[in-house]
Coordinates of C-alpha atoms in Angstrom, one line a residue:
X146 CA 0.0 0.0 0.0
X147 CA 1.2 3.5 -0.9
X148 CA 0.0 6.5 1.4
X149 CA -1.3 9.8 -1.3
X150 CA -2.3 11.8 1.7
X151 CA -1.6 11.7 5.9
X152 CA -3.0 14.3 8.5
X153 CA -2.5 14.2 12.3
X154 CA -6.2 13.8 14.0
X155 CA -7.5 14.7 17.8
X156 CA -6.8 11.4 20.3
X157 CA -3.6 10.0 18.3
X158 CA -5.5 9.4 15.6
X159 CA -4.0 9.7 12.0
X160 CA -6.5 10.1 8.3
X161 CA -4.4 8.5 5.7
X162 CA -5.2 7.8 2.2
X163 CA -4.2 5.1 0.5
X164 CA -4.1 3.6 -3.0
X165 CA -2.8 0.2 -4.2
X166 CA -0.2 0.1 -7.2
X167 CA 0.0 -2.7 -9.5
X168 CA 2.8 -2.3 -12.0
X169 CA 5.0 -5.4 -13.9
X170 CA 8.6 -6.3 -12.4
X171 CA 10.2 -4.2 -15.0
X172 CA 8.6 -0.9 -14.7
X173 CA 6.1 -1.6 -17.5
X174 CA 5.2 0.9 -20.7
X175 CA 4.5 3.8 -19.0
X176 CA 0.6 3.7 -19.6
X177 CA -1.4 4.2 -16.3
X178 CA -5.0 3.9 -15.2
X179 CA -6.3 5.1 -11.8
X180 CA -9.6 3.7 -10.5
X181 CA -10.9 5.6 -7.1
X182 CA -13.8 5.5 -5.4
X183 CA -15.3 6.0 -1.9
X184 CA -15.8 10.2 -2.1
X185 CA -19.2 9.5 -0.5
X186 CA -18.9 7.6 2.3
X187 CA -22.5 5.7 1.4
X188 CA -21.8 4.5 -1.8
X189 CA -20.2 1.1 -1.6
X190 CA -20.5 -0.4 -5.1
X191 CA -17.0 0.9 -6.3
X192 CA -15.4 -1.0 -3.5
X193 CA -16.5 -4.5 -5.0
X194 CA -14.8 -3.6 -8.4
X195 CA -11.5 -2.3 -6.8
X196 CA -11.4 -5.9 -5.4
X197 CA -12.4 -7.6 -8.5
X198 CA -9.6 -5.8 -10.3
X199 CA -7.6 -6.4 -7.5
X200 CA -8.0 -10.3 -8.1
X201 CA -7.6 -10.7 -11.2
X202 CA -4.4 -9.1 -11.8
X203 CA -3.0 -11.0 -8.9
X204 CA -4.4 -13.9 -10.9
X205 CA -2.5 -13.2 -13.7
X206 CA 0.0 -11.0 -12.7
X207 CA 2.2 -11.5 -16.3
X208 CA -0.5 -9.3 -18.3
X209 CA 0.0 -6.6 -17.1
X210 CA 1.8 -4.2 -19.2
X211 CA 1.2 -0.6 -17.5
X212 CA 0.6 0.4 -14.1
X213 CA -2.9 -0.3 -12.3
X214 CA -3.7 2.1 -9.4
X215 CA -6.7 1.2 -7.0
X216 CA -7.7 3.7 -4.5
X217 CA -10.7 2.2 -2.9
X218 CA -11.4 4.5 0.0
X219 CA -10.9 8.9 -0.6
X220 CA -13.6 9.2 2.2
X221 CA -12.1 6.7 4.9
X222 CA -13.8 8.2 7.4
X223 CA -17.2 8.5 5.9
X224 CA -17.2 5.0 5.0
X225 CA -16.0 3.9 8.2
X226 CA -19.3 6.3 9.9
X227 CA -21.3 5.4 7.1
X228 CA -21.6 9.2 6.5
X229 CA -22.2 10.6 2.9
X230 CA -19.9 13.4 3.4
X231 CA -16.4 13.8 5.8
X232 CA -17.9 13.5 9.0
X233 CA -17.0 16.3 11.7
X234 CA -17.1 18.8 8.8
X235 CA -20.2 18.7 7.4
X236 CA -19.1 18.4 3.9
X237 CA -19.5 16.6 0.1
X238 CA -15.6 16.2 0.0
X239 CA -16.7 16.3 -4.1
X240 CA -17.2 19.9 -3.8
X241 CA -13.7 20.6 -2.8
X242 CA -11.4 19.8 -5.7
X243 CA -8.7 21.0 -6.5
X244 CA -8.2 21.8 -3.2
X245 CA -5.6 24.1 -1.5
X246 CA -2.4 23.2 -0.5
X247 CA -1.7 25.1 2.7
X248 CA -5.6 25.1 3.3
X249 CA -7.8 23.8 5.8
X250 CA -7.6 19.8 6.6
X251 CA -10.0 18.9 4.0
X252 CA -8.3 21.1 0.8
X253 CA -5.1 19.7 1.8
X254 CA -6.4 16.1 1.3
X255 CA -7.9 17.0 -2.0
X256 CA -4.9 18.8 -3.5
X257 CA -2.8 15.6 -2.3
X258 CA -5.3 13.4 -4.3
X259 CA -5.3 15.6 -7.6
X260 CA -1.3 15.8 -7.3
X261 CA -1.4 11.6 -7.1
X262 CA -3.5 11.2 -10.0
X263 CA -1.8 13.4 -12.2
X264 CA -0.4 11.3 -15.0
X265 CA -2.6 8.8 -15.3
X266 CA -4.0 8.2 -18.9
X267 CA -7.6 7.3 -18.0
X268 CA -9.4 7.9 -14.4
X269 CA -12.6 6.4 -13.1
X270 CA -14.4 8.1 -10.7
X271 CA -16.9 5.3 -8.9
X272 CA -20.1 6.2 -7.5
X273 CA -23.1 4.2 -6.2
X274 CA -26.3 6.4 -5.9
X275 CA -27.7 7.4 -2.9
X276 CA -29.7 5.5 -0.3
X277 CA -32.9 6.5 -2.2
X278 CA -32.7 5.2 -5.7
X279 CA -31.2 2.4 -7.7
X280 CA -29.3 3.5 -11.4
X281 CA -28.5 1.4 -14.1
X282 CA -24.9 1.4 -14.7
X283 CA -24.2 5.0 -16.6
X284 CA -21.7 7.2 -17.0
X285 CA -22.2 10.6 -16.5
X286 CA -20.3 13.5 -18.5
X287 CA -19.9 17.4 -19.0
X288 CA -20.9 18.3 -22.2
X289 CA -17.1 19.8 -22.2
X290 CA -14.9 17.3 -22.5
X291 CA -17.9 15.3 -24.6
X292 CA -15.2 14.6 -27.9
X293 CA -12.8 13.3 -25.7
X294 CA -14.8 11.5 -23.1
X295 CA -17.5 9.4 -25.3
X296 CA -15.1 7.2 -26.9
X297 CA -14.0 6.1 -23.9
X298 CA -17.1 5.8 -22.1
X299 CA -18.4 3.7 -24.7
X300 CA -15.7 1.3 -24.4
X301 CA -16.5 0.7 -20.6
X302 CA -19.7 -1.7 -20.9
X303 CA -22.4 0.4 -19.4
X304 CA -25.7 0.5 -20.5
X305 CA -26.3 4.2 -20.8
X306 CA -23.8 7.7 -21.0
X307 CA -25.5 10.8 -20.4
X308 CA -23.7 14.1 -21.6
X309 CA -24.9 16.6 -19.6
X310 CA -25.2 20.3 -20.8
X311 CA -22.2 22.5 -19.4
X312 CA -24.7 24.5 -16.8
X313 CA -25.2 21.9 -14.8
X314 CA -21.2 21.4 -14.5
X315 CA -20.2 21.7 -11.3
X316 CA -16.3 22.9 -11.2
X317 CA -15.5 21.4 -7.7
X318 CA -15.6 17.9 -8.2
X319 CA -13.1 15.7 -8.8
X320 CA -13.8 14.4 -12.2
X321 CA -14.0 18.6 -13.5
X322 CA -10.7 19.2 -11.6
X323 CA -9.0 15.8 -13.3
X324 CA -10.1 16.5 -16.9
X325 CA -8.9 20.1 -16.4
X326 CA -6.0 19.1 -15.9
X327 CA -5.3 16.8 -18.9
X328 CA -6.2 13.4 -16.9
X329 CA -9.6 11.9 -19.0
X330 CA -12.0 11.1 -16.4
X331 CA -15.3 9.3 -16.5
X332 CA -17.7 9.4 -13.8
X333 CA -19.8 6.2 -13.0
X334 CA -22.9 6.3 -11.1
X335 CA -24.6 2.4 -10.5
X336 CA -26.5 0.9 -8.0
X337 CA -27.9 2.0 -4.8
X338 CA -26.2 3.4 -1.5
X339 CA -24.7 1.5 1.3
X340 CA -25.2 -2.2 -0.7
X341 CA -23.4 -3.7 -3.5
X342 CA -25.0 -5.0 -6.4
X343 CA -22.5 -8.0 -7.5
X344 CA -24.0 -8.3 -11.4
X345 CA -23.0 -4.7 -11.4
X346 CA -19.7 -4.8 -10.4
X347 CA -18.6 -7.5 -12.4
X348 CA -20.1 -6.0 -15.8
X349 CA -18.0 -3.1 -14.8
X350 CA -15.1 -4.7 -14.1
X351 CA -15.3 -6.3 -17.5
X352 CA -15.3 -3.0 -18.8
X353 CA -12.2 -1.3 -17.0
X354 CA -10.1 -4.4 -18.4
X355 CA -11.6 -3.8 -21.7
X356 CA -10.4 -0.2 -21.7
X357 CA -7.3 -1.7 -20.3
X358 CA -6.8 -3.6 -23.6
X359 CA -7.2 -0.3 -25.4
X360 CA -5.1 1.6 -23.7
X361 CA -2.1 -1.2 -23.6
X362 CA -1.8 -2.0 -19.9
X363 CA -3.4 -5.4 -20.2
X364 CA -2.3 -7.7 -22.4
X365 CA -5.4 -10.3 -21.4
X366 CA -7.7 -12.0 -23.9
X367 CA -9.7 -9.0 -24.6
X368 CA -13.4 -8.7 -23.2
X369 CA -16.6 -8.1 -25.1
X370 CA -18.5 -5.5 -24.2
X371 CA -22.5 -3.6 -24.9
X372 CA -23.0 -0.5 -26.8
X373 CA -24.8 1.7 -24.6
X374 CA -27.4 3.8 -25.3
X375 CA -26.1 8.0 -25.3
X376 CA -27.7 10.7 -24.8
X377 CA -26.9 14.2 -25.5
X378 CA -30.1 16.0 -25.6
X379 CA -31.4 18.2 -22.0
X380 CA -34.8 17.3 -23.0
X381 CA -34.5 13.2 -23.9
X382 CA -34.5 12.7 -20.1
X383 CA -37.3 13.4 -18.0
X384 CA -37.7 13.4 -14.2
X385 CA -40.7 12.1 -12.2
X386 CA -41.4 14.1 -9.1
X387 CA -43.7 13.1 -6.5
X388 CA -46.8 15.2 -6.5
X389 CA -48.2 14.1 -3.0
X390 CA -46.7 12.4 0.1
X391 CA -46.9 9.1 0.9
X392 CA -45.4 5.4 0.4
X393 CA -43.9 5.1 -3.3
X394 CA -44.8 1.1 -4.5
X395 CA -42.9 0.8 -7.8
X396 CA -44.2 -1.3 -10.4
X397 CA -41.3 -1.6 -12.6
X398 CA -37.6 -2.3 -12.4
X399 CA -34.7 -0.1 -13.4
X400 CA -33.2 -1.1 -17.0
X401 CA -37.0 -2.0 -18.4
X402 CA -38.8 -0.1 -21.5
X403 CA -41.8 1.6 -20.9
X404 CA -44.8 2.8 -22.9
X405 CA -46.3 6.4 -22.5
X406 CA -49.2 6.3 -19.7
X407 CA -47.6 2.8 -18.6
X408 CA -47.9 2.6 -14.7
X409 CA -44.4 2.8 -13.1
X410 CA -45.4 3.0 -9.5
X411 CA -48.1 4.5 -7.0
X412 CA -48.4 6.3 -4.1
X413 CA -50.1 4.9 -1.2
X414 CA -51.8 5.9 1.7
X415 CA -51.4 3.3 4.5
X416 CA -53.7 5.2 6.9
X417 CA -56.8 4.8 4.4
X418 CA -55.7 2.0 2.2
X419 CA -55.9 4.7 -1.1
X420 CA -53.4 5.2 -3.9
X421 CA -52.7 8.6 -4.0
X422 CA -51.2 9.3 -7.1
X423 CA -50.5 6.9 -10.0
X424 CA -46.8 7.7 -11.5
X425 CA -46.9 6.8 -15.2
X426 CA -44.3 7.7 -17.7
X427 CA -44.9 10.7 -19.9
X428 CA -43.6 9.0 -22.9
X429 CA -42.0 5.9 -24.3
X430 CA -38.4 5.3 -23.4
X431 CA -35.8 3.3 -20.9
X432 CA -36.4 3.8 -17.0
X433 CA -32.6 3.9 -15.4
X434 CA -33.9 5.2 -12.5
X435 CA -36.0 4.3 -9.7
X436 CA -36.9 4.8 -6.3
X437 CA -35.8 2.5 -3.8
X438 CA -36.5 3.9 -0.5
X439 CA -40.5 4.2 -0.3
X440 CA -41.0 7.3 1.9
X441 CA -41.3 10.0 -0.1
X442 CA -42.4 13.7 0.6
X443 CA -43.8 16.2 -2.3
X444 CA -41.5 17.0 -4.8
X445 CA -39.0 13.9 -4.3
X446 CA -37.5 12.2 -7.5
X447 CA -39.2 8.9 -7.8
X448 CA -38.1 8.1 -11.5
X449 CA -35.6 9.3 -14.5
X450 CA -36.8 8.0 -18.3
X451 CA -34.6 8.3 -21.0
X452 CA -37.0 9.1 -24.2
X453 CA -36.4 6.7 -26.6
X454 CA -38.9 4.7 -28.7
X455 CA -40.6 1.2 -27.7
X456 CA -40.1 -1.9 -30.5
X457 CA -43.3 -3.4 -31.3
X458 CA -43.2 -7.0 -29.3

């Protein structure tokens, strides 16, 4: 284990960051891929891939060509409290890149973590979702660094990448910071918080050894992998909001087509045994988004559809 980042903490306690370098005997190629994950202490599903890639390289430790870089935990101490953000500052440590080098605790850690990934010729940024709803696996980019970005992402075997339009950029997060700075960086968003979906994991690790085919630091038997679906249109993607409060029963799963007016869910009342509201989709297209924790207020996302047309069966 390599430390990128070590601060002194109250009670003789010490916040260390740490990645894991894979590399051949002789140095390899030069080529370089850094995988990180764990900015949000709640969102676990990047953790099973860092150990999948983990394995198999042990496995077969003479195909590897470049250097492999595994940081599995930015957030140590939000995934040790189970805390979205860095607990005992009240803060999305994702809205704090590039950092500051003689700043406060927190800047300092971020600037240590931009300084280590510098270099790298591809980054993945890991996310789960939150503790609320489930996403099928996407990747997520600025609408900025779209020529660069797309051909990778569509190497990686996800089912969906959404370019997102460049107001809705937000400069203080890692992946902006990265791609800024030269380093290509793809942000994946799959799952749910605080549980791991195995199938998930393993389609994405499929991917990251795919692109490590590409890119010359794996010299495996290469990997197939699905086109996904991209979207670069604002209005191809609609959100479902809930218009009442309630108990949210969803009807359909995540990753499934759905017709216009087609039922996705209801909201129930379990004082009077009524359904509130009926949620149906506004239109035909792929629902890669759904809620997962039933309470929800007025106004909470329940559902994200992706407008695309439905094949006659």
């Amino acid at each position: 284990m390599i430390s990128v980042a070590s601060v002194s903490l109250p009670v003789n306690e010490t916040l260390e960051i740490k990645k894991n370098r894979f590399c051949p005997a002789d140095g390899g190629n030069g080529r370089r891929i850094s995988i990180v994950t764990g900015i949000h202490g709640d969102e676990l599903e990047g953790q099973l891939v860092c150990y999948e890639v983990a394995k198999r390289i042990r496995e077969n430790p003479e195909k590897l060509r470049g250097t492999v870089d595994l940081y599995p935990a930015l957030n140590p101490l939000g995934i040790d409290s189970i805390t979205r953000g860095i607990p005992g500052f009240d803060l999305d440590m994702n809205r704090i890149f590039p950092g500051v080098p003689d700043g406060s605790l927190t800047e300092y850690l971020a600037t240590r973590i931009v300084e280590d990934l510098v270099g790298s010729d591809l980054c993945l940024d890991i996310h789960a979702s939150n503790i609320y709803l489930t996403e099928l696996p996407q990747i997520r980019i600025n609408e900025l660094h779209r020529k660069k970005l797309v051909p990778l992402a569509m190497e990686a075997n996800v089912d969906f990448v959404w370019v997102h339009g460049a107001n809705t950029v937000l400069e203080s997060t890692l992946a902006y910071s990265m791609n800024t700075l030269g380093v290509p960086t793809l942000v994946v968003e799959m799952g749910v918080g605080m549980r791991l979906t195995p199938a998930y994991g393993m389609q994405l690790a499929d991917g990251i050894f795919h692109l490590m085919k590409k890119l010359r630091i794996w010299d495996g038997e290469d990997i197939a992998v699905r086109t996904p679906i991209v979207s670069m249109e604002a209005d191809e993607v609609s959100y479902l909001n809930a218009a009442v409060s309630g108990i949210f029963l969803k009807k359909k799963e995540h990753g499934c087509m759905v017709r216009k007016e087609e039922e996705v869910g209801a909201i129930l009342n379990p004082f009077t045994g009524e359904v509130l509201e009926k949620v149906c989709a506004p239109h035909d297209g792929l629902l890669f988004t759904i809620r997962e924790y039933p309470v929800v207020d007025e106004g909470s996302l329940m559902a994200r559809i992706l407008k695309r047309e439905v094949e006659e069966s």
